[in-house]
């Protein structure tokens, strides 16, 4: 008889935040309406949003409290109507315009009135800019002028500012943005959002490495052959041509998502599980990445743009895209980390739009066994051990081993050890944005991006952007059919090293 399944042992620590007013600019846009406010509702259903907390939507749209609540209600699950209605009653709306200072005076009056509703002390406040990048500085300027970013001396109430990427477009603009922000708020008041960092599989990198004696002894150049990090999207622009034409794929994905994941995979063990210790090690790792050589860029970086294919339009046929644009929709790169742990180990990174499948994963491919007693005449026939951390579409962890399979005495083949977070069933954890909103309210910077790591990332990639702008002929823009695996040149990048991009196992 099989014993009943037992829940796995776990150590969990979740803290509920103090009362807070969460102010969302761009509140009627897709991000706030479909992600941010529904994520707060997740916290509400888990008892992780204080009963006194309030949500204020801000934007140029002509809404009032009633119409704004109706708009948000469309994105909330239609269950537990009493709880849902109570949550919606926490919402209010203030029409604001960054060109009109009077609207921020009205916002200040509205927030001051909320302070008197439930508690004798002022609420904590989070200002979340779910707006296009061009709105960031005007909104911060207006908030500061209205006194809304100032923390009252002698009060414990904080004022936090949450920003969505991009954080600049190159080294100079990122430094200018930082200087602007620091002229109005302290670094510890700023929360720079990279939602990938809040996905369970990405958070799990640190747990797998540093909570298990099994992995850390082999997490180095002695045992690992190479590392692959992939963020592939099957969609195209999705009506974001205005942003993407200015950004391009390198700015949109490499400087933030991919480099942050690489840092978590490759950094040295932090002394403690604290934001400062983790950020310090991430910065050291990014600074240890070998700089790209401008005169040999084509040997380690591939850029591409999708053309029409499989009934899908090409990038240059998308609405809002400039004629003959050179904006890249695909990038593959080979990087080296020049330190003792990773000396000689290539890190292959790739990301792109309109690819065959949607997937994001980190794969550590181990070196082959030094001698195979099973087939000495063909020692490289065994698949190398591979640890894969799948971020999307289904978050899971997979360790590929070689083992005896049913059949003849000598029958060896691939055997995956696998678990998926969906298999945990009743463990209904907050999604990425819910996790981030909770951490902002708890003043926890662990899953956010710090200014010095952003600066280090731009120092790495700005020279690549300069070459593409000033000498594009030295690093040609390859085309690839929509719905394909990407440009052939990306496969050649690994083939020259005797390797290949992973396919799903």
Coordinates of C-alpha atoms in Angstrom, one line a residue:
X1 CA 0.0 0.0 0.0
X2 CA 1.3 3.5 -0.9
X3 CA 1.7 5.9 2.0
X4 CA -0.3 9.1 1.7
X5 CA 1.6 11.9 0.2
X6 CA 3.0 14.4 2.7
X7 CA 3.4 18.1 2.1
X8 CA 7.1 18.9 1.7
X9 CA 8.9 20.5 4.6
X10 CA 9.2 24.2 4.3
X11 CA 10.4 27.3 6.0
X12 CA 8.1 30.2 5.1
X13 CA 8.2 33.7 6.4
X14 CA 5.6 36.3 5.2
X15 CA 5.0 39.6 6.8
X16 CA 2.0 41.9 6.5
X17 CA 2.7 45.5 5.8
X18 CA 1.5 48.6 7.7
X19 CA -1.3 50.8 6.3
X20 CA -0.4 52.3 3.0
X21 CA -1.9 54.5 0.3
X22 CA -0.9 53.2 -3.1
X23 CA -1.0 55.8 -5.8
X24 CA -0.9 54.6 -9.4
X25 CA -0.1 56.9 -12.2
X26 CA -1.3 55.6 -15.6
X27 CA -4.1 53.9 -13.6
X28 CA -6.3 53.3 -16.6
X29 CA -3.5 51.8 -18.7
X30 CA -3.0 48.1 -19.3
X31 CA -0.2 47.6 -16.7
X32 CA -2.1 49.1 -13.8
X33 CA -5.6 47.9 -14.8
X34 CA -4.7 44.3 -15.8
X35 CA -1.6 43.6 -13.6
X36 CA -1.0 46.0 -10.7
X37 CA -4.4 46.5 -9.1
X38 CA -5.5 42.8 -9.6
X39 CA -2.2 41.9 -7.9
X40 CA -3.2 44.0 -4.9
X41 CA -6.4 42.1 -4.9
X42 CA -4.4 38.9 -4.6
X43 CA -2.7 40.3 -1.5
X44 CA -6.1 41.3 -0.2
X45 CA -7.4 37.7 -0.5
X46 CA -4.3 36.4 1.3
X47 CA -4.6 38.8 4.2
X48 CA -1.5 40.7 3.1
X49 CA -3.1 44.1 2.4
X50 CA -3.8 46.1 5.6
X51 CA -7.5 46.7 6.2
X52 CA -6.8 50.5 6.3
X53 CA -4.8 50.7 3.1
X54 CA -6.3 52.6 0.1
X55 CA -5.7 52.7 -3.6
X56 CA -5.7 55.9 -5.6
X57 CA -5.8 55.9 -9.4
X58 CA -4.3 58.9 -11.3
X59 CA -4.4 59.8 -14.9
X60 CA -5.7 62.1 -17.6
X61 CA -8.8 60.1 -18.4
X62 CA -12.1 61.7 -17.2
X63 CA -13.0 59.1 -14.6
X64 CA -14.6 59.5 -11.2
X65 CA -14.5 57.0 -8.3
X66 CA -17.5 55.0 -9.6
X67 CA -16.4 54.7 -13.2
X68 CA -12.8 53.8 -12.2
X69 CA -14.0 51.1 -9.9
X70 CA -16.2 49.7 -12.7
X71 CA -13.1 49.7 -15.0
X72 CA -11.0 47.8 -12.4
X73 CA -13.8 45.4 -11.6
X74 CA -13.6 44.0 -15.2
X75 CA -10.1 42.7 -14.5
X76 CA -10.9 41.1 -11.1
X77 CA -12.1 37.5 -10.7
X78 CA -15.8 37.2 -10.3
X79 CA -15.7 35.2 -7.1
X80 CA -16.3 36.1 -3.5
X81 CA -18.4 39.1 -4.4
X82 CA -18.5 40.5 -0.9
X83 CA -14.7 40.6 -0.6
X84 CA -14.4 41.9 -4.1
X85 CA -16.8 44.8 -3.5
X86 CA -15.0 45.6 -0.2
X87 CA -11.8 45.8 -2.1
X88 CA -13.3 48.0 -4.9
X89 CA -14.5 50.4 -2.2
X90 CA -10.9 51.1 -1.2
X91 CA -10.4 52.6 -4.7
X92 CA -10.7 56.3 -5.6
X93 CA -9.6 58.4 -8.6
X94 CA -8.0 61.8 -9.0
X95 CA -7.6 63.2 -12.5
X96 CA -4.1 64.5 -12.9
X97 CA -2.1 66.1 -15.7
X98 CA 1.7 66.6 -15.4
X99 CA 1.3 69.9 -17.3
X100 CA -1.2 71.3 -14.7
X101 CA 0.2 71.9 -11.2
X102 CA -3.3 72.4 -9.9
X103 CA -4.2 68.8 -10.4
X104 CA -1.4 67.8 -8.0
X105 CA -2.7 70.2 -5.4
X106 CA -6.0 68.4 -5.6
X107 CA -4.1 65.1 -5.3
X108 CA -2.3 66.3 -2.2
X109 CA -5.7 67.4 -0.7
X110 CA -7.2 64.0 -1.5
X111 CA -4.3 62.1 0.1
X112 CA -4.3 64.4 3.2
X113 CA -8.1 63.5 3.6
X114 CA -7.3 59.8 3.4
X115 CA -4.8 60.2 6.3
X116 CA -7.7 61.2 8.6
X117 CA -9.9 58.3 7.7
X118 CA -8.6 55.4 9.8
X119 CA -5.5 56.2 11.7
X120 CA -4.2 59.1 13.8
X121 CA -0.8 59.0 12.0
X122 CA -0.2 59.7 8.3
X123 CA -0.2 56.8 6.0
X124 CA 2.8 55.4 4.2
X125 CA 2.6 56.2 0.5
X126 CA 3.7 54.4 -2.6
X127 CA 3.7 56.3 -5.9
X128 CA 3.9 53.8 -8.8
X129 CA 4.6 55.3 -12.2
X130 CA 2.9 52.8 -14.6
X131 CA 3.5 55.3 -17.4
X132 CA 5.6 55.8 -20.6
X133 CA 9.2 56.7 -19.9
X134 CA 8.8 60.3 -21.1
X135 CA 6.3 60.9 -18.2
X136 CA 8.7 59.9 -15.4
X137 CA 10.6 63.2 -14.9
X138 CA 7.5 65.5 -15.3
X139 CA 5.5 63.4 -12.8
X140 CA 8.4 63.3 -10.2
X141 CA 8.9 67.0 -10.6
X142 CA 5.2 67.7 -9.9
X143 CA 5.1 65.3 -7.0
X144 CA 8.1 67.0 -5.5
X145 CA 6.7 70.5 -6.0
X146 CA 3.5 69.5 -4.3
X147 CA 5.5 68.2 -1.3
X148 CA 4.2 64.7 -1.9
X149 CA 7.7 63.0 -1.8
X150 CA 8.8 64.7 1.4
X151 CA 9.0 62.5 4.5
X152 CA 8.0 64.4 7.6
X153 CA 10.7 64.7 10.2
X154 CA 9.9 62.7 13.3
X155 CA 7.4 60.6 11.5
X156 CA 7.9 56.9 10.6
X157 CA 5.7 57.3 7.5
X158 CA 7.7 56.7 4.3
X159 CA 7.3 57.9 0.7
X160 CA 8.3 55.4 -1.9
X161 CA 8.7 55.8 -5.7
X162 CA 8.3 52.7 -7.9
X163 CA 9.5 53.0 -11.5
X164 CA 9.2 50.6 -14.5
X165 CA 12.1 50.2 -17.0
X166 CA 13.8 51.5 -19.0
X167 CA 16.2 53.2 -16.7
X168 CA 17.9 55.3 -19.3
X169 CA 18.9 54.4 -22.8
X170 CA 22.7 54.3 -22.4
X171 CA 25.4 55.2 -19.8
X172 CA 25.0 58.9 -20.0
X173 CA 21.2 59.0 -20.0
X174 CA 21.0 56.5 -17.1
X175 CA 23.4 58.7 -15.1
X176 CA 21.3 61.8 -15.8
X177 CA 18.1 60.0 -14.7
X178 CA 19.8 58.9 -11.5
X179 CA 21.0 62.4 -10.8
X180 CA 17.5 63.8 -11.4
X181 CA 15.9 61.2 -9.1
X182 CA 18.4 61.7 -6.4
X183 CA 17.7 65.4 -6.5
X184 CA 14.2 64.7 -5.2
X185 CA 14.4 61.4 -3.2
X186 CA 17.0 59.2 -1.6
X187 CA 18.2 56.0 -3.2
X188 CA 16.4 53.9 -0.5
X189 CA 13.1 55.5 -1.5
X190 CA 13.4 54.3 -5.1
X191 CA 12.2 50.9 -6.2
X192 CA 13.2 50.1 -9.8
X193 CA 10.9 47.3 -11.1
X194 CA 12.1 44.2 -13.1
X195 CA 9.2 41.8 -12.7
X196 CA 11.3 38.9 -13.9
X197 CA 13.2 39.0 -10.6
X198 CA 9.9 38.3 -8.7
X199 CA 9.1 35.1 -10.5
X200 CA 9.5 32.0 -8.3
X201 CA 12.0 30.2 -10.5
X202 CA 14.3 33.3 -10.6
X203 CA 14.0 33.7 -6.8
X204 CA 14.8 30.0 -6.6
X205 CA 18.2 30.4 -8.1
X206 CA 19.6 31.6 -4.7
X207 CA 17.7 28.9 -2.8
X208 CA 19.0 26.1 -5.1
X209 CA 22.6 27.3 -5.0
X210 CA 23.0 28.2 -1.3
X211 CA 20.5 26.1 0.6
X212 CA 21.7 22.8 -0.9
X213 CA 25.2 21.3 -0.4
X214 CA 24.7 19.3 -3.6
X215 CA 25.1 22.2 -6.1
X216 CA 27.6 24.8 -4.8
X217 CA 30.7 22.5 -5.0
X218 CA 30.1 21.9 -8.8
X219 CA 28.9 25.4 -9.6
X220 CA 32.1 26.5 -11.3
X221 CA 34.4 26.2 -14.3
X222 CA 35.7 22.8 -13.2
X223 CA 32.4 21.2 -13.8
X224 CA 30.2 23.5 -15.9
X225 CA 30.8 23.6 -19.7
X226 CA 28.7 26.6 -20.5
X227 CA 25.5 28.4 -19.5
X228 CA 22.5 29.4 -21.8
X229 CA 19.9 32.0 -20.9
X230 CA 16.9 32.3 -23.2
X231 CA 14.0 34.8 -23.2
X232 CA 12.0 34.0 -26.4
X233 CA 8.6 35.6 -27.2
X234 CA 6.3 34.3 -29.9
X235 CA 4.4 37.7 -30.1
X236 CA 5.5 40.8 -32.0
X237 CA 5.1 44.4 -31.0
X238 CA 1.6 44.3 -29.6
X239 CA 1.0 47.9 -30.4
X240 CA 4.2 49.1 -28.7
X241 CA 6.0 50.4 -31.8
X242 CA 6.5 53.8 -30.3
X243 CA 8.4 52.4 -27.4
X244 CA 10.2 49.6 -29.2
X245 CA 11.4 51.7 -32.1
X246 CA 13.3 53.9 -29.5
X247 CA 14.5 51.0 -27.4
X248 CA 15.2 47.9 -29.5
X249 CA 15.7 44.4 -28.1
X250 CA 19.1 45.0 -26.5
X251 CA 17.8 47.8 -24.3
X252 CA 14.4 46.1 -23.7
X253 CA 15.7 42.7 -22.6
X254 CA 19.5 42.4 -22.2
X255 CA 20.5 45.3 -20.1
X256 CA 17.9 44.3 -17.5
X257 CA 16.2 40.9 -17.5
X258 CA 18.9 38.7 -19.0
X259 CA 21.8 40.4 -17.2
X260 CA 20.0 40.3 -13.9
X261 CA 19.4 36.5 -14.3
X262 CA 23.0 36.0 -15.3
X263 CA 24.1 37.8 -12.2
X264 CA 22.0 35.6 -9.9
X265 CA 23.3 32.5 -11.6
X266 CA 27.0 33.5 -11.5
X267 CA 27.5 35.8 -8.5
X268 CA 29.5 34.8 -5.4
X269 CA 27.6 33.7 -2.2
X270 CA 26.3 36.8 -0.3
X271 CA 27.2 36.9 3.3
X272 CA 23.5 37.3 4.3
X273 CA 20.1 37.1 2.7
X274 CA 19.7 40.9 2.6
X275 CA 19.2 43.3 -0.2
X276 CA 22.5 45.1 0.3
X277 CA 24.5 41.9 0.4
X278 CA 22.8 40.5 -2.7
X279 CA 23.1 43.7 -4.7
X280 CA 26.8 44.1 -3.8
X281 CA 27.6 40.6 -5.2
X282 CA 25.5 41.2 -8.4
X283 CA 27.4 44.4 -9.0
X284 CA 30.8 42.6 -8.6
X285 CA 29.7 40.0 -11.1
X286 CA 28.5 42.4 -13.7
X287 CA 31.7 44.4 -13.4
X288 CA 33.7 41.1 -13.9
X289 CA 32.1 40.5 -17.4
X290 CA 34.7 40.9 -20.1
X291 CA 34.0 44.1 -22.1
X292 CA 33.0 43.7 -25.8
X293 CA 35.7 44.6 -28.3
X294 CA 34.3 47.0 -30.9
X295 CA 36.6 45.7 -33.7
X296 CA 35.5 42.1 -33.1
X297 CA 31.9 42.6 -32.1
X298 CA 30.5 40.3 -34.9
X299 CA 32.3 37.3 -33.3
X300 CA 30.3 37.5 -30.1
X301 CA 27.1 39.5 -30.8
X302 CA 24.4 38.7 -33.3
X303 CA 21.5 41.1 -34.0
X304 CA 18.4 40.3 -36.1
X305 CA 15.0 41.5 -37.2
X306 CA 12.1 39.4 -38.1
X307 CA 10.7 39.3 -41.6
X308 CA 7.3 37.9 -42.8
X309 CA 6.8 34.2 -42.3
X310 CA 4.1 31.7 -41.4
X311 CA 1.4 34.1 -42.3
X312 CA 2.8 36.7 -39.9
X313 CA 3.9 40.2 -40.9
X314 CA 7.5 41.3 -40.8
X315 CA 8.7 43.9 -38.3
X316 CA 8.9 46.6 -41.0
X317 CA 5.2 45.9 -41.8
X318 CA 4.0 46.4 -38.2
X319 CA 1.9 49.6 -37.6
X320 CA 4.0 52.5 -36.4
X321 CA 7.4 51.1 -37.5
X322 CA 9.7 53.5 -39.4
X323 CA 10.5 52.5 -43.1
X324 CA 13.8 50.7 -43.5
X325 CA 14.3 50.7 -39.7
X326 CA 17.4 49.1 -38.3
X327 CA 15.9 48.4 -34.9
X328 CA 16.8 44.9 -33.7
X329 CA 14.1 42.4 -32.6
X330 CA 16.6 39.6 -31.8
X331 CA 20.0 39.5 -30.0
X332 CA 22.3 36.7 -29.2
X333 CA 25.6 37.2 -27.4
X334 CA 28.5 35.3 -25.9
X335 CA 29.9 36.6 -22.7
X336 CA 32.8 35.6 -20.4
X337 CA 33.1 36.3 -16.7
X338 CA 36.7 37.0 -15.8
X339 CA 37.0 35.6 -12.3
X340 CA 38.3 32.4 -10.8
X341 CA 34.9 30.7 -10.5
X342 CA 34.0 31.1 -14.2
X343 CA 37.3 31.4 -16.1
X344 CA 36.8 30.1 -19.6
X345 CA 33.1 29.3 -19.3
X346 CA 31.0 31.0 -22.0
X347 CA 27.6 32.4 -21.2
X348 CA 25.3 32.4 -24.2
X349 CA 22.4 34.8 -24.0
X350 CA 19.6 35.2 -26.5
X351 CA 16.2 37.0 -26.7
X352 CA 13.9 37.8 -29.5
X353 CA 10.4 38.5 -30.7
X354 CA 8.2 36.5 -33.1
X355 CA 10.1 33.3 -32.4
X356 CA 8.7 29.8 -32.7
X357 CA 7.7 29.4 -29.0
X358 CA 7.4 31.5 -25.9
X359 CA 9.9 30.3 -23.3
X360 CA 12.3 31.7 -20.8
X361 CA 14.9 29.5 -19.2
X362 CA 18.4 29.3 -17.7
X363 CA 20.3 26.1 -18.5
X364 CA 23.6 25.1 -16.9
X365 CA 25.3 22.5 -19.1
X366 CA 27.8 20.4 -17.3
X367 CA 31.0 18.9 -18.7
X368 CA 31.0 15.3 -20.0
X369 CA 32.3 12.5 -17.8
X370 CA 36.1 12.3 -18.3
X371 CA 35.9 8.6 -19.4
X372 CA 32.9 6.6 -20.4
X373 CA 33.2 2.9 -19.5
X374 CA 29.9 2.2 -21.3
X375 CA 31.1 3.0 -24.8
X376 CA 34.8 3.8 -24.8
X377 CA 34.8 3.9 -28.7
X378 CA 32.3 6.8 -28.6
X379 CA 32.8 8.7 -25.4
X380 CA 30.7 11.7 -26.3
X381 CA 27.5 9.9 -27.0
X382 CA 26.1 10.5 -23.5
X383 CA 24.0 13.7 -23.1
X384 CA 25.7 16.0 -20.6
X385 CA 24.0 16.6 -17.3
X386 CA 21.9 19.8 -17.6
X387 CA 20.2 21.8 -14.8
X388 CA 17.4 23.9 -16.4
X389 CA 15.4 26.6 -14.6
X390 CA 12.3 27.3 -16.6
X391 CA 10.8 30.8 -15.9
X392 CA 7.9 30.7 -18.4
X393 CA 5.5 29.5 -19.6
X394 CA 5.4 27.0 -16.8
X395 CA 7.8 27.6 -13.9
X396 CA 9.8 24.4 -13.2
X397 CA 13.2 22.9 -12.4
X398 CA 14.7 20.0 -14.4
X399 CA 17.9 18.1 -13.8
X400 CA 18.8 15.8 -16.7
X401 CA 20.8 12.7 -15.7
X402 CA 22.1 9.6 -17.5
X403 CA 20.6 6.4 -16.0
X404 CA 19.7 2.8 -16.7
X405 CA 16.5 2.5 -18.8
X406 CA 14.3 -0.6 -19.1
X407 CA 15.6 -3.0 -21.7
X408 CA 19.0 -4.7 -22.3
X409 CA 21.7 -4.8 -19.6
X410 CA 23.5 -1.9 -21.3
X411 CA 20.7 0.5 -21.9
X412 CA 21.5 4.0 -20.8
X413 CA 19.7 7.2 -21.6
X414 CA 18.3 10.6 -20.5
X415 CA 16.3 10.6 -17.3
X416 CA 15.0 14.0 -16.0
X417 CA 14.4 14.7 -12.3
X418 CA 11.7 17.3 -12.5
X419 CA 9.4 19.4 -10.4
X420 CA 7.0 22.2 -11.4
X421 CA 5.6 24.9 -9.1
X422 CA 2.1 24.0 -10.4
X423 CA 2.6 20.5 -8.9
X424 CA 2.5 22.1 -5.5
X425 CA -1.2 22.6 -5.9
X426 CA -2.5 24.3 -2.8
X427 CA 0.5 26.6 -2.4
X428 CA -1.2 29.6 -4.0
X429 CA 1.7 32.1 -3.9
X430 CA 1.3 35.7 -5.0
X431 CA 2.3 36.4 -8.6
X432 CA 5.3 38.5 -9.6
X433 CA 3.7 41.9 -9.3
X434 CA 1.9 41.0 -6.1
X435 CA 5.3 40.0 -4.7
X436 CA 6.9 43.2 -5.8
X437 CA 4.1 45.4 -4.4
X438 CA 4.2 43.6 -1.1
X439 CA 8.0 44.1 -0.9
X440 CA 7.7 47.8 -1.7
X441 CA 5.3 48.2 1.2
X442 CA 7.8 46.2 3.4
X443 CA 10.7 48.4 2.3
X444 CA 12.5 45.4 1.0
X445 CA 14.8 46.1 -2.0
X446 CA 16.0 42.5 -2.6
X447 CA 14.0 41.9 -5.8
X448 CA 14.5 45.4 -7.2
X449 CA 17.4 46.9 -9.3
X450 CA 19.9 49.2 -7.7
X451 CA 21.4 52.3 -9.4
X452 CA 25.0 51.1 -9.3
X453 CA 24.1 47.7 -11.0
X454 CA 22.2 49.6 -13.7
X455 CA 25.3 51.8 -14.3
X456 CA 27.5 48.7 -14.5
X457 CA 25.1 47.1 -17.0
X458 CA 25.1 50.2 -19.2
X459 CA 28.9 50.4 -19.2
X460 CA 28.9 46.9 -20.6
X461 CA 26.3 47.4 -23.4
X462 CA 26.6 51.0 -24.4
X463 CA 29.7 50.3 -26.5
X464 CA 27.6 47.7 -28.4
X465 CA 25.0 50.3 -29.1
X466 CA 27.6 52.8 -30.2
X467 CA 29.0 50.3 -32.8
X468 CA 25.5 49.6 -34.1
X469 CA 24.9 53.3 -34.5
X470 CA 28.3 54.5 -35.8
X471 CA 29.6 51.4 -37.7
X472 CA 26.6 49.2 -38.5
X473 CA 28.4 47.4 -41.3
X474 CA 30.7 45.8 -38.8
X475 CA 27.8 44.0 -37.2
X476 CA 25.1 43.3 -39.8
X477 CA 21.4 43.2 -39.1
X478 CA 20.4 39.6 -40.0
X479 CA 16.8 38.8 -40.9
X480 CA 14.8 35.7 -39.8
X481 CA 11.3 34.5 -40.6
X482 CA 8.6 35.2 -38.1
X483 CA 7.8 32.0 -36.2
X484 CA 11.3 30.6 -36.6
X485 CA 14.1 29.9 -34.2
X486 CA 15.9 33.1 -35.1
X487 CA 18.7 34.0 -37.5
X488 CA 21.1 31.4 -38.7
X489 CA 24.0 33.6 -37.5
X490 CA 22.8 32.9 -33.9
X491 CA 23.2 29.2 -34.4
X492 CA 26.6 29.8 -35.9
X493 CA 27.7 31.7 -32.8
X494 CA 27.5 28.4 -30.8
X495 CA 28.5 26.1 -33.7
X496 CA 31.9 27.8 -33.9
X497 CA 32.4 26.5 -30.4
X498 CA 31.1 23.0 -31.1
X499 CA 27.9 23.7 -29.2
X500 CA 24.2 24.3 -30.1
X501 CA 21.3 26.1 -28.6
X502 CA 19.2 23.9 -26.4
X503 CA 15.8 22.6 -27.4
X504 CA 13.2 21.7 -24.9
X505 CA 13.8 18.4 -23.0

